[in-house]
Short mmCIF file of C-alpha atoms and ligand atoms in Angstrom, two decimals:
data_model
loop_
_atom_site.label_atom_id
_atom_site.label_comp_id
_atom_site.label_asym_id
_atom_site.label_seq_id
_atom_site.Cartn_x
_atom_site.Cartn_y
_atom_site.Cartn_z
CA UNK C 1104 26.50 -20.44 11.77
CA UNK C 1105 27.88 -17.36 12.87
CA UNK C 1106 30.13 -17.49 16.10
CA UNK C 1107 29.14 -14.19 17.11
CA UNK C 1108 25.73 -14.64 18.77
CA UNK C 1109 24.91 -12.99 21.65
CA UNK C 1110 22.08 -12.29 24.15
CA UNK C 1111 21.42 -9.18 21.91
CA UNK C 1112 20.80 -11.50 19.19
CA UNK C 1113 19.14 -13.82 20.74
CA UNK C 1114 16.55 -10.85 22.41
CA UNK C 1115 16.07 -9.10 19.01
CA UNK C 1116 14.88 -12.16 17.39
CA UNK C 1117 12.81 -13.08 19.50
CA UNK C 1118 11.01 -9.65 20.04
CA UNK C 1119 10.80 -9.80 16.02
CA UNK C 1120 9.01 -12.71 16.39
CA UNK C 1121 6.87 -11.91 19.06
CA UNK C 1122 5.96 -8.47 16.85
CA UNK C 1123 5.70 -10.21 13.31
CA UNK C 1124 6.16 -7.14 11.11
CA UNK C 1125 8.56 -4.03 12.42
CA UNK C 1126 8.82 -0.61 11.22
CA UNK C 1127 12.56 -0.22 10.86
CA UNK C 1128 12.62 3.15 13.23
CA UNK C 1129 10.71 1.08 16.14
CA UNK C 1130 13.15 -1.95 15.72
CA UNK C 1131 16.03 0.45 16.14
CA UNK C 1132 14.81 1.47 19.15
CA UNK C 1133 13.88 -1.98 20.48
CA UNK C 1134 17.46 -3.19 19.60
CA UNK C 1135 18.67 0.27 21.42
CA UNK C 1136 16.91 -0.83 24.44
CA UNK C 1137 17.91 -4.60 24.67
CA UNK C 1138 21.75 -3.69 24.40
CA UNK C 1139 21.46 -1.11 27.09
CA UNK C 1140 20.02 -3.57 29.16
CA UNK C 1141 21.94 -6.84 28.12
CA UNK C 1142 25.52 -5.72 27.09
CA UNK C 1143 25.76 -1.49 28.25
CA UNK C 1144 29.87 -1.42 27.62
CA UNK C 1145 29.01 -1.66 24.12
CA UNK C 1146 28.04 1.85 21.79
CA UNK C 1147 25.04 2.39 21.30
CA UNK C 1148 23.57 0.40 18.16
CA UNK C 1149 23.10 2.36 14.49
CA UNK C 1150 21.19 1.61 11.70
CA UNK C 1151 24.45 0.20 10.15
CA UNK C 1152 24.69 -2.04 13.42
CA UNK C 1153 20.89 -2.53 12.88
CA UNK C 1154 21.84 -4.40 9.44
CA UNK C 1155 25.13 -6.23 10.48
CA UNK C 1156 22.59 -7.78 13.37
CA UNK C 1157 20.39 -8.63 10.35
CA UNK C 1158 22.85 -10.55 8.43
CA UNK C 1159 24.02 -12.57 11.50
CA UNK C 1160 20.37 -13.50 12.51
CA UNK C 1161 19.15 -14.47 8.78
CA UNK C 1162 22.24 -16.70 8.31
CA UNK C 1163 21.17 -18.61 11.17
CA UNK C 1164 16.92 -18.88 10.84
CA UNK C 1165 18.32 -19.94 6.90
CA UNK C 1166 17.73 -24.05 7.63
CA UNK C 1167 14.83 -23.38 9.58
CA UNK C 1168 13.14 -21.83 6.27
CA UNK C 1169 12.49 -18.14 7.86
CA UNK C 1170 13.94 -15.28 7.66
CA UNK C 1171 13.51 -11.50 8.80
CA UNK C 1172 12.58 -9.81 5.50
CA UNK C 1173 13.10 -5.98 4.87
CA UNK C 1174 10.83 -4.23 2.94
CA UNK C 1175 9.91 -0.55 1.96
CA UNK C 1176 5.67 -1.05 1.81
CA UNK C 1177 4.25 0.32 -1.11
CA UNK C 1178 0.89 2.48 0.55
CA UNK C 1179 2.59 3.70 3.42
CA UNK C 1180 6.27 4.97 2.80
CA UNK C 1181 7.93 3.36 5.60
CA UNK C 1182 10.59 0.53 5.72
CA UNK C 1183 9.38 -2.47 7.82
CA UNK C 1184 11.36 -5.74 9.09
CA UNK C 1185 8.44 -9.20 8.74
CA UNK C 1186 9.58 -12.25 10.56
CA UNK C 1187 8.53 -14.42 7.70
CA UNK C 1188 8.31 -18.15 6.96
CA UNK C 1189 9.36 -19.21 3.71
CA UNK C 1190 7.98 -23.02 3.37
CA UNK C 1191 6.49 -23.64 -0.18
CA UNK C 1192 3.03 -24.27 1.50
CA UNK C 1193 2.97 -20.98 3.39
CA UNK C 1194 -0.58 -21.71 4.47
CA UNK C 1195 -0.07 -24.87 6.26
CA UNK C 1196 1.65 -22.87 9.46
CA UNK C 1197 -1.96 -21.70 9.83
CA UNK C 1198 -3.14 -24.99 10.62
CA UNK C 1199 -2.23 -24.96 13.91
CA UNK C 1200 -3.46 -21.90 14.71
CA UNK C 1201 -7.08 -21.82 13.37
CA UNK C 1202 -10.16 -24.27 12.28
CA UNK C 1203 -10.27 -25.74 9.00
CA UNK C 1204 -13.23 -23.08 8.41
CA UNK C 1205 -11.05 -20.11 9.41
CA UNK C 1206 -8.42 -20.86 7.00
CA UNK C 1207 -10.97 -21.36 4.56
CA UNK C 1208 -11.54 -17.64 5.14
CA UNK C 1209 -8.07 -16.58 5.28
CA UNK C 1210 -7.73 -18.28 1.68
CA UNK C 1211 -10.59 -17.01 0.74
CA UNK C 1212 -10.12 -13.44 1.64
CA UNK C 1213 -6.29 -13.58 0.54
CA UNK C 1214 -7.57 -14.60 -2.97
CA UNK C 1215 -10.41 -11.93 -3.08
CA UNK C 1216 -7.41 -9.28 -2.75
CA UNK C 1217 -5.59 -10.40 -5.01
CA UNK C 1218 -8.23 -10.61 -7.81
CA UNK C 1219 -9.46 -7.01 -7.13
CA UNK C 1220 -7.81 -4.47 -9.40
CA UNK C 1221 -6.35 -2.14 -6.64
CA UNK C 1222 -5.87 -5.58 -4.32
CA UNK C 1223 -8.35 -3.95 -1.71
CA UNK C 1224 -11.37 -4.51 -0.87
CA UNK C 1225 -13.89 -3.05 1.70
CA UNK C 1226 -14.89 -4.05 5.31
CA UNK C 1227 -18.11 -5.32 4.03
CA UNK C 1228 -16.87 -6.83 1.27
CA UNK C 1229 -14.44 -8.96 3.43
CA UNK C 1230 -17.24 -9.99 6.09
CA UNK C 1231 -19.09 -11.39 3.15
CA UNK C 1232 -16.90 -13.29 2.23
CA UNK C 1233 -18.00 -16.18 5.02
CA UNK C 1234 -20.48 -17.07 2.18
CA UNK C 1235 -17.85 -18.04 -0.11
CA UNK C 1236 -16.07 -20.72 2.38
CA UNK C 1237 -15.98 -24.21 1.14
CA UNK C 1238 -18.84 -25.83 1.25
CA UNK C 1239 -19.96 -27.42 5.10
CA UNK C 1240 -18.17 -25.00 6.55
CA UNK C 1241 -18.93 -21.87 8.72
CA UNK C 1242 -17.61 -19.04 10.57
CA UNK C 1243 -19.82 -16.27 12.10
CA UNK C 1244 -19.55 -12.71 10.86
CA UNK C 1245 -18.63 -11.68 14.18
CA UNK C 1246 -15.88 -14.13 14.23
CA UNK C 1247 -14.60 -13.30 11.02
CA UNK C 1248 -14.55 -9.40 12.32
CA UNK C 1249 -12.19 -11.01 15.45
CA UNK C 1250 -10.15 -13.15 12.92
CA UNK C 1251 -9.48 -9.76 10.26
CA UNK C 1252 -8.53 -8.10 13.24
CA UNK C 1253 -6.31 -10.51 14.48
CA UNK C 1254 -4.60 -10.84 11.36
CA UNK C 1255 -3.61 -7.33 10.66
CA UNK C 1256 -1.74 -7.46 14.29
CA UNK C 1257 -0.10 -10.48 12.35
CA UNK C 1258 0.47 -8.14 9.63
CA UNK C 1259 -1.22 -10.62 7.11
CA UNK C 1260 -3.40 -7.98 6.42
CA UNK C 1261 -3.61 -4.02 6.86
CA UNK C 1262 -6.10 -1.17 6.64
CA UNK C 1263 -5.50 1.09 3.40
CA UNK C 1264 -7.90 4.18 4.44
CA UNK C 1265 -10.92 2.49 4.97
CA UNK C 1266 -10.43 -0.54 2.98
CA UNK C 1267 -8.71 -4.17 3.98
CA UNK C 1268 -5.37 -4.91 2.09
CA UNK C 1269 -2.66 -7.07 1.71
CA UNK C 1270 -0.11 -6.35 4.91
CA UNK C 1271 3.83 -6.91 4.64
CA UNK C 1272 3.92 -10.23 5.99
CA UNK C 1273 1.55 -11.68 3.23
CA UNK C 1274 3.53 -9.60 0.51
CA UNK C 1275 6.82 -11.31 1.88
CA UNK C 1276 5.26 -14.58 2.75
CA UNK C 1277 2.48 -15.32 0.22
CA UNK C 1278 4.28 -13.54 -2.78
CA UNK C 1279 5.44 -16.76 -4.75
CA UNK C 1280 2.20 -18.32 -4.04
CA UNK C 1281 -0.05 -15.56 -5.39
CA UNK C 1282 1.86 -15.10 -8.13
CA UNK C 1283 1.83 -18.59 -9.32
CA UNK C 1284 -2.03 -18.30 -8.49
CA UNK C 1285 -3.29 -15.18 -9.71
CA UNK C 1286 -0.62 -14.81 -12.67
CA UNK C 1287 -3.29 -12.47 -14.42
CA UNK C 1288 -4.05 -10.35 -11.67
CA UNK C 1289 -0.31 -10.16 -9.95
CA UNK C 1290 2.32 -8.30 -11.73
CA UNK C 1291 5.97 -7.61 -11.38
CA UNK C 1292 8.45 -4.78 -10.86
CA UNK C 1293 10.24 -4.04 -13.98
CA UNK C 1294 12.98 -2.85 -11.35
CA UNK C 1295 13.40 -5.30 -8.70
CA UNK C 1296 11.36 -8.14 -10.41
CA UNK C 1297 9.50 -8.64 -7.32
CA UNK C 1298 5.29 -9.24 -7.02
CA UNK C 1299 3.90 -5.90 -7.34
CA UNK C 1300 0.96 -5.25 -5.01
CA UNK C 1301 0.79 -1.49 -4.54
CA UNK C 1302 2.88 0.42 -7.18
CA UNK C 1303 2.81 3.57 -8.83
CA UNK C 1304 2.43 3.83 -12.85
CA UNK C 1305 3.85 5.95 -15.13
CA UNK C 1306 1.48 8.20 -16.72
CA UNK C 1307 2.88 7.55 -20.10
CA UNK C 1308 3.23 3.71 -20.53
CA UNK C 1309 1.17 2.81 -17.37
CA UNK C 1310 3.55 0.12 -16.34
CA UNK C 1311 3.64 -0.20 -12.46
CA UNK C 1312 6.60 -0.35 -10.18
CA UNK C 1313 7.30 -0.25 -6.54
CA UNK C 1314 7.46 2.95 -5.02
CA UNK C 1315 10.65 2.86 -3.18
CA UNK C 1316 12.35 1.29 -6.51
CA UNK C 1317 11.35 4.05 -8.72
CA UNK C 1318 12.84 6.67 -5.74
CA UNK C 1319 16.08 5.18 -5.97
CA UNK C 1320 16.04 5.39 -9.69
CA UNK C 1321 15.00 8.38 -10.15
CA UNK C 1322 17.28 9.63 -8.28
CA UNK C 1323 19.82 8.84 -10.60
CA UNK C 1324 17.69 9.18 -14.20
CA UNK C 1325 14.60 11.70 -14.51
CA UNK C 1326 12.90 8.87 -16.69
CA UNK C 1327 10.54 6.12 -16.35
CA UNK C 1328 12.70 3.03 -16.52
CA UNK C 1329 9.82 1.47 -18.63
CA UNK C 1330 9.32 3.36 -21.73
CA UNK C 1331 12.35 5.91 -20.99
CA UNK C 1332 9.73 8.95 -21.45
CA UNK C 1333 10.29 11.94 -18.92
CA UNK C 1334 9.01 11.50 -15.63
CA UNK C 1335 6.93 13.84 -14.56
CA UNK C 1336 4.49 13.05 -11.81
CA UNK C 1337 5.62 13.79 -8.27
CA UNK C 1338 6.45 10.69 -5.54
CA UNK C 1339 5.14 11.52 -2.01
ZN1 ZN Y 2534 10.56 -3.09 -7.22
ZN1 ZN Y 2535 6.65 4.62 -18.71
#
């Protein structure tokens, strides 16, 4: 346990838990916020002070199995901070929150994702999906439209133009179990060796790898780090 733990701390967690998933540029400005109201003789907070805050708050939420995960999110090039649980059963947690039909759903829907090529699928696609919880059990299209809802404020899942997709907290929370599930539809990085939902692929080799991971290394080597062919396409 750190010995350094103040109100700031204490505030910022609990706003990241309140929010679920963070973009990194709003969290700033949360944590910004909370010191000028909670401890004002201090400078105001950086992005450096941003990750020392990080460290002291993960090293505590360790033994509870949680953690605040940073991520740069492959579709949208942003960095975001998820207030994940890490429990080996990560759909358990839901039972508290929803019916044993509605996390029929949820599974349902989270496996439909990952089995689709581009792990999207459309609105329609999703509300149809009521048909395919376990037997005996129902939830109302009109329900299910609340519950999707609901669960891309819980940043479970997210919209991808038109289309339903996975959302950072299911990428950071879900990851070990969809992987182990779906090993046939999930890859991995070649660069960071993490699940790969949303990469981009080299046009030579077609391997896929996480957007922000290829950035960094390209910045260093104008090459795909899979076949070691020139890289040519352009990264948004
Ligand atoms: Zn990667
Ligand atoms: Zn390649």
């Amino acid at each position: 346990m750190t010995a350094n733990f103040s109100d700031v701390h204490r505030a910022f967690l609990q706003s990241c838990v309140l929010h679920s998933v963070l973009t990194t540029d709003r969290a700033l400005k949360i944590l910004i916020l909370l010191q000028a109201r909670l401890q004002p003789d201090d400078p105001v907070p950086t992005e450096s002070r941003l990750q020392e805050l990080l460290v002291d708050i993960n090293s505590r939420l360790d033994r509870y199995q949680q953690k605040i995960a940073q991520f740069d999110y492959g579709p949208k090039p942003k960095r975001y901070l998820v207030f994940a649980n890490l429990s080996d059963t990560p759909l358990d947690r839901f039972q508290t929150a929803y019916q044993e039909a509605e996390l029929s759903l949820f599974r349902v829907i989270l496996h439909a994702l990952a089995k689709d090529d581009e792990h999207r699928l459309d609105q329609i696609q999703c509300l149809n999906l009521t048909s395919k919880i376990e037997a005996g059990r129902y939830v109302s299209k009109s329900r299910a439209e609340t519950l999707i809802s609901e669960w891309q404020t819980q940043g479970y899942l997210t919209i991808l133009d038109e289309d339903i997709g996975f959302g950072p907290r299911s990428m950071v929370e879900f990851d070990r179990y969809l992987m182990n599930h779906f090993p046939d539809h999930l890859s991995s990085c070649r660069l960071c060796k993490q699940a790969l939902f949303y990469g981009v692929k080299c046009d030579q080799c077609s391997e896929g790898l996480h957007k922000a991971c290829l950035k960094t290394y390209l910045s260093r080597v104008k090459k795909c780090p899979c076949c070691n062919k020139n890289w040519t396409a352009t990264l948004e």
